[in-house]
mmCIF file of C-alpha atoms in Angstrom:
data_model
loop_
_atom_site.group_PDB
_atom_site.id
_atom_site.type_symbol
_atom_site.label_atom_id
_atom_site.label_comp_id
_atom_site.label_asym_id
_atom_site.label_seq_id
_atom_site.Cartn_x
_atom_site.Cartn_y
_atom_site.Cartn_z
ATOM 1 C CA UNK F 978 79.483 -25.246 18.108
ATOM 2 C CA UNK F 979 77.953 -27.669 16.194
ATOM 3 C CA UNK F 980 75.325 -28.915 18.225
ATOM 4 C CA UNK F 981 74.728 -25.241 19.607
ATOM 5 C CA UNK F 982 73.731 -24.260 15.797
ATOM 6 C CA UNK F 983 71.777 -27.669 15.357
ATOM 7 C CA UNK F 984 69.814 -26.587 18.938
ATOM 8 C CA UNK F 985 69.371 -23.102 17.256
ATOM 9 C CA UNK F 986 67.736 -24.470 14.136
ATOM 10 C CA UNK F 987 65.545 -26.560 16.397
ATOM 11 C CA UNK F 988 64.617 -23.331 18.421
ATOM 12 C CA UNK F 989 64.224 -21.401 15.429
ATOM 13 C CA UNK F 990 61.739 -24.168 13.481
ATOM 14 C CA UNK F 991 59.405 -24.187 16.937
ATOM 15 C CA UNK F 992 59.217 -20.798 16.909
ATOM 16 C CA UNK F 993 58.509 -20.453 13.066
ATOM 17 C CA UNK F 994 55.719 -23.333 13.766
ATOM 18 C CA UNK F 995 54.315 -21.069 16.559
ATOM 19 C CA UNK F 996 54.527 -18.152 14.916
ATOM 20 C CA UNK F 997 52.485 -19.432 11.879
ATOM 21 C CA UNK F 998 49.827 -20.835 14.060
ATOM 22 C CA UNK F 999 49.108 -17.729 15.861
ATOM 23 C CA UNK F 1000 48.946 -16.058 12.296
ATOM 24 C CA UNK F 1001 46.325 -18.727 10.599
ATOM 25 C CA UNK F 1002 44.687 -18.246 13.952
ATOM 26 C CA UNK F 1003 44.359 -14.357 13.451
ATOM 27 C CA UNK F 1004 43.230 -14.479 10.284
ATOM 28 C CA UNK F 1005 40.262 -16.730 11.367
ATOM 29 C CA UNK F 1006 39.022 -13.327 12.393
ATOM 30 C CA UNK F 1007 38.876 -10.687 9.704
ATOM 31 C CA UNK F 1008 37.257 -7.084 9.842
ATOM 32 C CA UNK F 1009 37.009 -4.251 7.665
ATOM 33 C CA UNK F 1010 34.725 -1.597 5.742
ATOM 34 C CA UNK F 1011 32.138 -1.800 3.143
ATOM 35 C CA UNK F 1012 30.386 1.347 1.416
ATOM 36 C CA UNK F 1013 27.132 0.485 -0.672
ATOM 37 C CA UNK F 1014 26.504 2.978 -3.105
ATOM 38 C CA UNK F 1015 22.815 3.443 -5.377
ATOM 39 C CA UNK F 1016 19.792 5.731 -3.399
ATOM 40 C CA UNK F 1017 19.444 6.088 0.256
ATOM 41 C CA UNK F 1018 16.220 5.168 -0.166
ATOM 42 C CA UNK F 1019 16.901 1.111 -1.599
ATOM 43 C CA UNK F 1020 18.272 -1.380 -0.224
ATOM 44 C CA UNK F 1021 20.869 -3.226 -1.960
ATOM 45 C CA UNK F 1022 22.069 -7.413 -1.887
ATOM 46 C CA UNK F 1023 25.426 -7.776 -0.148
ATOM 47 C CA UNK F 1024 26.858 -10.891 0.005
ATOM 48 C CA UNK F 1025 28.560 -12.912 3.067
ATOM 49 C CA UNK F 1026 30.579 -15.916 3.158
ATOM 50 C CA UNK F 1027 29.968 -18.919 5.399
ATOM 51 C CA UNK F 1028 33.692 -19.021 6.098
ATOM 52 C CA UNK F 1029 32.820 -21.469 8.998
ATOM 53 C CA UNK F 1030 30.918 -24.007 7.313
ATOM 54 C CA UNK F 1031 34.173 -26.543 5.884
ATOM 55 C CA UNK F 1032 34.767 -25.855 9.398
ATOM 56 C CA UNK F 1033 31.559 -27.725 10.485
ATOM 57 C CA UNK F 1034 30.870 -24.755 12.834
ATOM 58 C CA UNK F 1035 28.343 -20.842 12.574
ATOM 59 C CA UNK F 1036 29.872 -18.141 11.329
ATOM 60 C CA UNK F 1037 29.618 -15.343 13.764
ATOM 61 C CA UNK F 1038 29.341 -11.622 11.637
ATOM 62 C CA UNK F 1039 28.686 -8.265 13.444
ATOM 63 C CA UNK F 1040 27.486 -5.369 11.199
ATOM 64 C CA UNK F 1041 28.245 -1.742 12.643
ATOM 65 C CA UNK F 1042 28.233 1.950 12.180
ATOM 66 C CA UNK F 1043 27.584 3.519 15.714
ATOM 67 C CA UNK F 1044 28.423 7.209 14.627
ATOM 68 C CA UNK F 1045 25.433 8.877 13.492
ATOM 69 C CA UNK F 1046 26.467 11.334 12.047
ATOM 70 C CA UNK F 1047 28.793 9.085 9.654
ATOM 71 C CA UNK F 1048 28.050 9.742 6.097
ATOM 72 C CA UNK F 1049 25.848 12.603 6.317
ATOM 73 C CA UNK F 1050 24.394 14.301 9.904
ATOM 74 C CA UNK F 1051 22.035 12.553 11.736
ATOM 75 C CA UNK F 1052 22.269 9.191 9.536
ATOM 76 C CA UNK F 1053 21.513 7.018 12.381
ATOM 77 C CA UNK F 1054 23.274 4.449 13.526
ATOM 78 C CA UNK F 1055 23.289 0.063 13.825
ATOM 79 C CA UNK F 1056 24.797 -2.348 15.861
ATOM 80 C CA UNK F 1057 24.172 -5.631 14.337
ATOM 81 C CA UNK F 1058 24.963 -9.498 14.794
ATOM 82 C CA UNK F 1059 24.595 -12.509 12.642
ATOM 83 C CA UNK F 1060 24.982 -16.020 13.439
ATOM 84 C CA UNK F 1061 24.381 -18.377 10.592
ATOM 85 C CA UNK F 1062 24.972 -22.031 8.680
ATOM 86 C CA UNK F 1063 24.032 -22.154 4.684
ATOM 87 C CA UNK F 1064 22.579 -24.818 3.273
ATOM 88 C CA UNK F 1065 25.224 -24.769 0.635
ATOM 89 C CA UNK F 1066 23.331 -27.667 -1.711
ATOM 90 C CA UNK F 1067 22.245 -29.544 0.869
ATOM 91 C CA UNK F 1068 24.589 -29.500 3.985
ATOM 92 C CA UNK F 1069 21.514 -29.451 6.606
ATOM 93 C CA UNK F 1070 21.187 -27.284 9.294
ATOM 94 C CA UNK F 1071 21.065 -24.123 8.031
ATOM 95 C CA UNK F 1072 19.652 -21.124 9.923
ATOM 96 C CA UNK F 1073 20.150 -17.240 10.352
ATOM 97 C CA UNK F 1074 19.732 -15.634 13.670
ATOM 98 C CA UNK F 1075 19.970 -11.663 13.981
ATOM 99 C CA UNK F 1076 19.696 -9.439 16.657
ATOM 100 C CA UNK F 1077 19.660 -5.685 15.411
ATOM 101 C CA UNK F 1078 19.851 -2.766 17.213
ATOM 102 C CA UNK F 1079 19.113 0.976 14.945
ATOM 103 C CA UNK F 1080 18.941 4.128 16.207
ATOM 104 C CA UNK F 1081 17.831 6.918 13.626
ATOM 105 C CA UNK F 1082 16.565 10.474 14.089
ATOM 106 C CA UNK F 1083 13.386 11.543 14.105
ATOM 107 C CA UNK F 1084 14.804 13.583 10.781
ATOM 108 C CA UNK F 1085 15.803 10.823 9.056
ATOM 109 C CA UNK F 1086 13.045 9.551 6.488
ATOM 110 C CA UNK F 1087 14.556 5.978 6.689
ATOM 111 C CA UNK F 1088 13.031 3.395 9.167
ATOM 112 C CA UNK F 1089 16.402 0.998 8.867
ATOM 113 C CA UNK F 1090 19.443 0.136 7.641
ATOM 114 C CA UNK F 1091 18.760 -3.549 6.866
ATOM 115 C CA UNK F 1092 15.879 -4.751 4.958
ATOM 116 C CA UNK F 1093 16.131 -8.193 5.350
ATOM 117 C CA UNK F 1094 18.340 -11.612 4.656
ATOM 118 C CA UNK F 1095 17.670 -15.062 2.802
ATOM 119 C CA UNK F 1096 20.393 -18.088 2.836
ATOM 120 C CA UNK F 1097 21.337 -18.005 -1.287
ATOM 121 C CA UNK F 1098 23.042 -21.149 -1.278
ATOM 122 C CA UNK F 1099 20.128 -23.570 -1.954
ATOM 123 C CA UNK F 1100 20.592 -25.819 -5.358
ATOM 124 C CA UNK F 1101 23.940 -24.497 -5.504
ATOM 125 C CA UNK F 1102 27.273 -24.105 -3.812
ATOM 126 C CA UNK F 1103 27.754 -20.385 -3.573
ATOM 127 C CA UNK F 1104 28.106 -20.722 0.800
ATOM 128 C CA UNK F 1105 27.060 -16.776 0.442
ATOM 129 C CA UNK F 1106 24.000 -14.962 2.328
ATOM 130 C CA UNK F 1107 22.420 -12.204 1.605
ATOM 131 C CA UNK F 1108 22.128 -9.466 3.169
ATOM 132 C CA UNK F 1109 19.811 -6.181 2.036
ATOM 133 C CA UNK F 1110 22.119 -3.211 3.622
ATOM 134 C CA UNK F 1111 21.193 0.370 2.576
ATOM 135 C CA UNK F 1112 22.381 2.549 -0.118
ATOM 136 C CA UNK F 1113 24.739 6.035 -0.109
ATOM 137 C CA UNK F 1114 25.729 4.086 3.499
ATOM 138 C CA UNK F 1115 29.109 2.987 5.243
ATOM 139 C CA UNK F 1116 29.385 -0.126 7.296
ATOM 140 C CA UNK F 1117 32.036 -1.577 9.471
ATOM 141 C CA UNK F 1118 32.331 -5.699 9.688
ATOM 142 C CA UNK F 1119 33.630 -7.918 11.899
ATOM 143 C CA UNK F 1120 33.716 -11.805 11.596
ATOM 144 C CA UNK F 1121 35.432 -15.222 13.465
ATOM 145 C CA UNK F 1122 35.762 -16.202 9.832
ATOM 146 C CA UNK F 1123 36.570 -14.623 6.110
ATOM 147 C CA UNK F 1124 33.271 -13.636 4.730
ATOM 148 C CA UNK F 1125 34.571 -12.068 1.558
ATOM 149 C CA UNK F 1126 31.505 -9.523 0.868
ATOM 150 C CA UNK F 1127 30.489 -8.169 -2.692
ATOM 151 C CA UNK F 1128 28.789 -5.207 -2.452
ATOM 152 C CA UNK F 1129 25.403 -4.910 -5.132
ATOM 153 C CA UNK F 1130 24.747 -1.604 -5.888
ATOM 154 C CA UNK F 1131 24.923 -0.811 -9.329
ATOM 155 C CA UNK F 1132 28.006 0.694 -9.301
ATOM 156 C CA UNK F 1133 30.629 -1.885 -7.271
ATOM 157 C CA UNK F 1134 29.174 -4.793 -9.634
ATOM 158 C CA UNK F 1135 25.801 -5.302 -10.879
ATOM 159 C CA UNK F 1136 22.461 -4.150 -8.740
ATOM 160 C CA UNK F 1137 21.166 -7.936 -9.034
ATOM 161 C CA UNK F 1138 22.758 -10.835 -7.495
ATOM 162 C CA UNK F 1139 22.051 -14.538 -8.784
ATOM 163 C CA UNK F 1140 24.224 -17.495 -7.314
ATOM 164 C CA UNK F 1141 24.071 -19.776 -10.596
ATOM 165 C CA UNK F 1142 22.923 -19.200 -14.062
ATOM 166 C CA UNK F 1143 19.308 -19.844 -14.619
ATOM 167 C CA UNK F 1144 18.574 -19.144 -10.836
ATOM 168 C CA UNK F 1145 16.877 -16.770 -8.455
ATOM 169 C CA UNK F 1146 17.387 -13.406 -9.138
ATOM 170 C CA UNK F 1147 18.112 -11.312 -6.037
ATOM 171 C CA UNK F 1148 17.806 -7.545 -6.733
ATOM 172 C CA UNK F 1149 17.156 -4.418 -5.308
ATOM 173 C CA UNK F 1150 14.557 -3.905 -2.498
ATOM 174 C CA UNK F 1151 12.963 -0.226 -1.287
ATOM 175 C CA UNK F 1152 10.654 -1.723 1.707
ATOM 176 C CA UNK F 1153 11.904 -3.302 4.935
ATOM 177 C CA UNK F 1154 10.806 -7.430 5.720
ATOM 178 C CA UNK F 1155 7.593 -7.491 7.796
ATOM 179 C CA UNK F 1156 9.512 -9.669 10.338
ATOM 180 C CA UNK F 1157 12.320 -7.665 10.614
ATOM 181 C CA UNK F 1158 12.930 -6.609 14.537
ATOM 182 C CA UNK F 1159 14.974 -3.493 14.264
ATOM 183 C CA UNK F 1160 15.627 -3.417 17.798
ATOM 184 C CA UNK F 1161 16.275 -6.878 19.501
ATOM 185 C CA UNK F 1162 16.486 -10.332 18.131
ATOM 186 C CA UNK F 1163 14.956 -12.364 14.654
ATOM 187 C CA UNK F 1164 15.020 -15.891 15.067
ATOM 188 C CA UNK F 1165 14.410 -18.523 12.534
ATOM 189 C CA UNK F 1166 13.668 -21.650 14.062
ATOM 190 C CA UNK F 1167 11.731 -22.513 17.566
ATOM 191 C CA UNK F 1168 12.614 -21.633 20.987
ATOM 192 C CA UNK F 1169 12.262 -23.478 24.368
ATOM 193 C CA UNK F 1170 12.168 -22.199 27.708
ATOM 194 C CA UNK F 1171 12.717 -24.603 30.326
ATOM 195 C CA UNK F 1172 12.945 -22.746 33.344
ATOM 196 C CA UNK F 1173 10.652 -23.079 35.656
ATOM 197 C CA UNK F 1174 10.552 -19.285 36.994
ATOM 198 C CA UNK F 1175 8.745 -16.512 36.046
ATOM 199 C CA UNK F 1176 9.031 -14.812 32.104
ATOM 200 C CA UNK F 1177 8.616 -11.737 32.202
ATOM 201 C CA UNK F 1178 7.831 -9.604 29.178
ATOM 202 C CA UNK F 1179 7.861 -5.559 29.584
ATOM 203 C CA UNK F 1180 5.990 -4.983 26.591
ATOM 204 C CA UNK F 1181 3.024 -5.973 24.093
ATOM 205 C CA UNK F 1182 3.031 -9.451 22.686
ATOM 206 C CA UNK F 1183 1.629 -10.284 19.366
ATOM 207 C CA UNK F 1184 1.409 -14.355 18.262
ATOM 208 C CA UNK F 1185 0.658 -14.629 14.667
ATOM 209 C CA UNK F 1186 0.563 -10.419 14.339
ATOM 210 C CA UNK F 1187 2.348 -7.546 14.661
ATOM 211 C CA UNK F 1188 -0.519 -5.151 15.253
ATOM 212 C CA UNK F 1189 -0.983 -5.212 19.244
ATOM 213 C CA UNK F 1190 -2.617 -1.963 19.092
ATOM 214 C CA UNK F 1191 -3.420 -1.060 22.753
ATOM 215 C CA UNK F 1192 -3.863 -4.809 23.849
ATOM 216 C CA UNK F 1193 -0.582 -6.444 25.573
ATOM 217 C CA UNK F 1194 -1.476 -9.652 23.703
ATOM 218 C CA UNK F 1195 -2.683 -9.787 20.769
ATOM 219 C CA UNK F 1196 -2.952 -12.985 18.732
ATOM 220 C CA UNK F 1197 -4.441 -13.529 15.769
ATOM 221 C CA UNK F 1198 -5.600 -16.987 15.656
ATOM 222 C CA UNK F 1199 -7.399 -19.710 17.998
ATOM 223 C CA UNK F 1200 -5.901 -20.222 21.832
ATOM 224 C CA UNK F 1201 -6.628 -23.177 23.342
ATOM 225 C CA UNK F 1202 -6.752 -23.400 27.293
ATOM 226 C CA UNK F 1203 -7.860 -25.647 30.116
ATOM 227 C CA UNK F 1204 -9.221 -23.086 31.557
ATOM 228 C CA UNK F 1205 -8.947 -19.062 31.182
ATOM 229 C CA UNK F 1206 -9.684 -16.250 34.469
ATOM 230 C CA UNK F 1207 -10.357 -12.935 33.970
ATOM 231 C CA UNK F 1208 -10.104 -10.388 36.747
ATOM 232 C CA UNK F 1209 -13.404 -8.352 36.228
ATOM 233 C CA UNK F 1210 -12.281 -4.399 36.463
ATOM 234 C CA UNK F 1211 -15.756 -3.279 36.894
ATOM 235 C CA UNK F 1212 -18.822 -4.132 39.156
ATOM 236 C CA UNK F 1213 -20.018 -7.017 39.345
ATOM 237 C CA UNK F 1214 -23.707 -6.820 38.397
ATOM 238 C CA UNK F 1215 -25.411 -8.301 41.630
ATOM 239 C CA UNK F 1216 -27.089 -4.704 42.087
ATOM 240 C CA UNK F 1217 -29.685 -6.542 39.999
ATOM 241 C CA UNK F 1218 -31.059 -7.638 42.831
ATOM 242 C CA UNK F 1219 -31.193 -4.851 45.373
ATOM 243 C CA UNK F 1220 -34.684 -3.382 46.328
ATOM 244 C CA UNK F 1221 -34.371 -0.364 44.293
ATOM 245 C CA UNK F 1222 -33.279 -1.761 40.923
ATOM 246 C CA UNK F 1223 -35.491 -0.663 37.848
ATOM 247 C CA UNK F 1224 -36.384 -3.866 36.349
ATOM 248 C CA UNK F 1225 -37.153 -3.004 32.773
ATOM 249 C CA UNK F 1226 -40.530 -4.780 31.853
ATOM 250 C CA UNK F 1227 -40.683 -7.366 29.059
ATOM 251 C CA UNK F 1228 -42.685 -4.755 27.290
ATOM 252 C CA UNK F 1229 -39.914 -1.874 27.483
ATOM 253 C CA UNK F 1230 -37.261 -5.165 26.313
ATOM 254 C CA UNK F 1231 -39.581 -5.811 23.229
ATOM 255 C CA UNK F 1232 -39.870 -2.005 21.934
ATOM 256 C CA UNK F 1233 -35.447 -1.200 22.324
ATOM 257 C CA UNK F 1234 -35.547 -4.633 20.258
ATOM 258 C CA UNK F 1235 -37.726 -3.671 17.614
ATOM 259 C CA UNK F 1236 -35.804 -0.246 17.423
ATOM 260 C CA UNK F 1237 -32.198 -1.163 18.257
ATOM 261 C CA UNK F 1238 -32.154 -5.090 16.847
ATOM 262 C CA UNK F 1239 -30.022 -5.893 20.086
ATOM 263 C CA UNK F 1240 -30.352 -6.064 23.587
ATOM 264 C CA UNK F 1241 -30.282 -2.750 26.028
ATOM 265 C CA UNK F 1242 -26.148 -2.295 27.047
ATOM 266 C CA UNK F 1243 -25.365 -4.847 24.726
ATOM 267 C CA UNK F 1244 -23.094 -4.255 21.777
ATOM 268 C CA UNK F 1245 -24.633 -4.273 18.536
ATOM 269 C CA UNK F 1246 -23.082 -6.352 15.711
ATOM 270 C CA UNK F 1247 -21.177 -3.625 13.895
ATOM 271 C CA UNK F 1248 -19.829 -2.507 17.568
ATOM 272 C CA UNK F 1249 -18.441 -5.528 17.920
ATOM 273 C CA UNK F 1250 -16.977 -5.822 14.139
ATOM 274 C CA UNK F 1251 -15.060 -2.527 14.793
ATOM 275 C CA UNK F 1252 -13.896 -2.873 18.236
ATOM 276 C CA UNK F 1253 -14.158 -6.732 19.135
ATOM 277 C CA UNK F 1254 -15.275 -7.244 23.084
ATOM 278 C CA UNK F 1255 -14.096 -6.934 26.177
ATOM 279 C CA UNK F 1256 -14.511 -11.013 27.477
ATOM 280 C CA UNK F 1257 -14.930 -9.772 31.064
ATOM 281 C CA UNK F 1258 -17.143 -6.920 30.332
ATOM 282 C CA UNK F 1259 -19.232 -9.147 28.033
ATOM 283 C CA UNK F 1260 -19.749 -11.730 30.571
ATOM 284 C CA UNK F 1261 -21.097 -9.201 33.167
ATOM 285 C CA UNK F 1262 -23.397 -7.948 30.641
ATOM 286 C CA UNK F 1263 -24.971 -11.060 29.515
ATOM 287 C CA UNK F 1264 -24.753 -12.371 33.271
ATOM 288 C CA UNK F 1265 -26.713 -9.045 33.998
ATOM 289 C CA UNK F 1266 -29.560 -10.194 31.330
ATOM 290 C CA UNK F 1267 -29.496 -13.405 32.718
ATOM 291 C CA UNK F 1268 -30.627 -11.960 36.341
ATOM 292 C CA UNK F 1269 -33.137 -9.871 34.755
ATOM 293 C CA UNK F 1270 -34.719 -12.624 33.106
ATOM 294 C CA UNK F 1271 -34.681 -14.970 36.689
ATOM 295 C CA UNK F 1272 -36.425 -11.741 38.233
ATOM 296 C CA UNK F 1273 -38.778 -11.911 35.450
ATOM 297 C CA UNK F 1274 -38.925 -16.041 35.777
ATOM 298 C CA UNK F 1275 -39.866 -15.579 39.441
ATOM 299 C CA UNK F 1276 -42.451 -12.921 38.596
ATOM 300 C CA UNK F 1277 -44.019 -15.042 36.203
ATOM 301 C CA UNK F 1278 -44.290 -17.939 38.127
ATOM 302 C CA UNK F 1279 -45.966 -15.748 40.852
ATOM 303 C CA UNK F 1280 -48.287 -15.057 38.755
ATOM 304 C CA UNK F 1281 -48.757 -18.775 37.589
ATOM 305 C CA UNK F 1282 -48.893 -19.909 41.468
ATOM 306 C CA UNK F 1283 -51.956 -17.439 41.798
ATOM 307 C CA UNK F 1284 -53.273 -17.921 38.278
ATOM 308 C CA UNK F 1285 -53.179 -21.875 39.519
ATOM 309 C CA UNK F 1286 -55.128 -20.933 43.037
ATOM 310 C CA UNK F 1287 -57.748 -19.401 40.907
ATOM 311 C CA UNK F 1288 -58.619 -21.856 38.255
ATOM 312 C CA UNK F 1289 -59.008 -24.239 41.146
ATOM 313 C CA UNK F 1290 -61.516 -21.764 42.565
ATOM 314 C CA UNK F 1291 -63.158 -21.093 39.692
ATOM 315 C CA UNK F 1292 -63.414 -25.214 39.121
ATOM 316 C CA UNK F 1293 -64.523 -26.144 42.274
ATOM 317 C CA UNK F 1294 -67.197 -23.504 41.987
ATOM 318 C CA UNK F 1295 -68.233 -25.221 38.668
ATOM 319 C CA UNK F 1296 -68.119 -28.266 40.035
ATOM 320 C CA UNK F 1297 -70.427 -27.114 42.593
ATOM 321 C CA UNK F 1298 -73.292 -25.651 40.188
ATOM 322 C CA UNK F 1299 -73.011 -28.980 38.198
ATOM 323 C CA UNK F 1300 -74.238 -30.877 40.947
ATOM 324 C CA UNK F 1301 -76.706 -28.183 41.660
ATOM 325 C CA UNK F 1302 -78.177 -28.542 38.343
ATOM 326 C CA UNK F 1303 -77.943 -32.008 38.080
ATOM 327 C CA UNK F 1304 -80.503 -32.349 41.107
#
């Protein structure tokens, strides 16, 4: 009997260490709700614990509210996920990564829910992000580690957020980051693609600018390339030398200059500062002028060949009444 209760206070102890593992192991993952308060139309500092960094690992935090009618009808709604490492005075390494996706009506008046985020824990030990979240709104949270938010707004605690007396200031914002993507992936540090297939990109691209406009790159800056092929979508302008083009004369060329100050089909300076120019199309233009001056070269020289046969003439005949008058 003895032994049996000595064998059932072993059993019990394993399962009592089991047990306790499997609960410090659930509450590595914590959810729950937040509500930031203030104007719909601001954007208010909430702040997120690295709960992962004494762990020497990212903490992993998703951001939802997928009803969008929560709150009010036709709020919108956001799926969002943050992976992240503070800096936390110096620990190295520290990045944010987002990838948002919002959905809002084409009632709502509000472009996004989240207005951007900044790591708050450099000079100081706070281990908190920021993250701008917007007001009279209700968010869900889910994380692999305690975050612990505190919530901004004014009304929760005060509407600015500083990490350390004497430090920055984080307060209130009412306009979204420029390099926010509300509907795919921010990243913070440099990306590598290795693969040796094709990338493919649906869209427009923009390096160095978010204004594509119409173009499906845009990039606003110098590119540098061994060599660059365009694939001319108009006609190529060899009809410059068929039999029945309409070689403007030199003189026409001279009077459009005089009137215009630029060449006949070519842009004009403030054309160009509007619009920019097509490579291709510029290339066929000035390859066009080019042609027309060769047909004017060879016409020229023509000329010169029988200017040449002349002023031989004309010196031989010279020639000829020198002698005569020298006799």
């Amino acid at each position: 009997m003895r032994n049996f209760f000595k064998a059932g206070i072993i059993l019990f102890s394993i399962a009592g260490i089991l047990s306790v593992t499997f609960v410090n192991s659930a509450r590595a993952q914590v959810s729950g709700t937040i509500t930031v308060n203030g104007d719909i139309d601001k954007y208010y500092p909430v702040t997120f614990k690295d709960g992962a960094a004494p762990s020497d690992l990212a903490t992993e935090l998703e951001i939802g509210r997928s009803n969008v009618h929560q709150d009010s009808s036709w709020r919108g709604s956001l799926i969002a996920k943050f992976r992240y490492h503070v800096n936390n005075w110096g620990m190295g390494s520290e990045f944010i990564d987002a990838d948002l996706r919002e959905a809002n009506s084409h009632v709502s008046a509000y472009s996004s829910f989240i207005a951007g985020w900044t790591d708050a824990s450099f000079g100081n030990n706070s281990a908190n992000i920021i993250i701008w979240l917007r007001g009279k709104t209700t968010y869900k949270y889910y994380s692999n580690y305690a975050v612990a938010p505190v919530v901004y707004d004014g009304v929760q605690n005060p509407a600015t957020y500083t990490p350390v007396a004497g430090g920055t200031i984080y307060s209130v914002r009412s306009a979204v980051d420029n390099i926010i993507n509300m509907y795919g992936m921010t990243y913070g540090n440099i990306a590598y693609f290795n693969g040796v297939g094709t990338n493919y990109f649906g869209g427009n691209l923009g390096i160095g600018t978010r204004n594509t406009g119409t173009s499906k790159l845009a990039v606003e800056g110098t590119i540098a390339a061994r060599r660059v092929k365009v694939t001319a979508a108009t006609t190529w302008p060899d009809f410059v030398f068929d039999a029945g083009y309409k070689l403007p004369s030199l003189q026409e060329v001279e009077a459009y200059v005089k009137a215009n100050k630029h060449l006949p089909n070519v842009p004009s300076a403030v054309e160009v500062a509007k619009d920019g120019q097509d490579v291709g199309e510029m290339n066929k233009i000035l390859l066009q002028k080019i042609e027309e001056l060769t047909l004017h070269l060879i016409e020229q020289e023509k000329q010169n060949i029988a200017q040449q046969k002349q002023i031989k003439l004309l010196t031989e005949d010279v020639e000829r009444l020198r002698e005569k008058v020298d006799r």
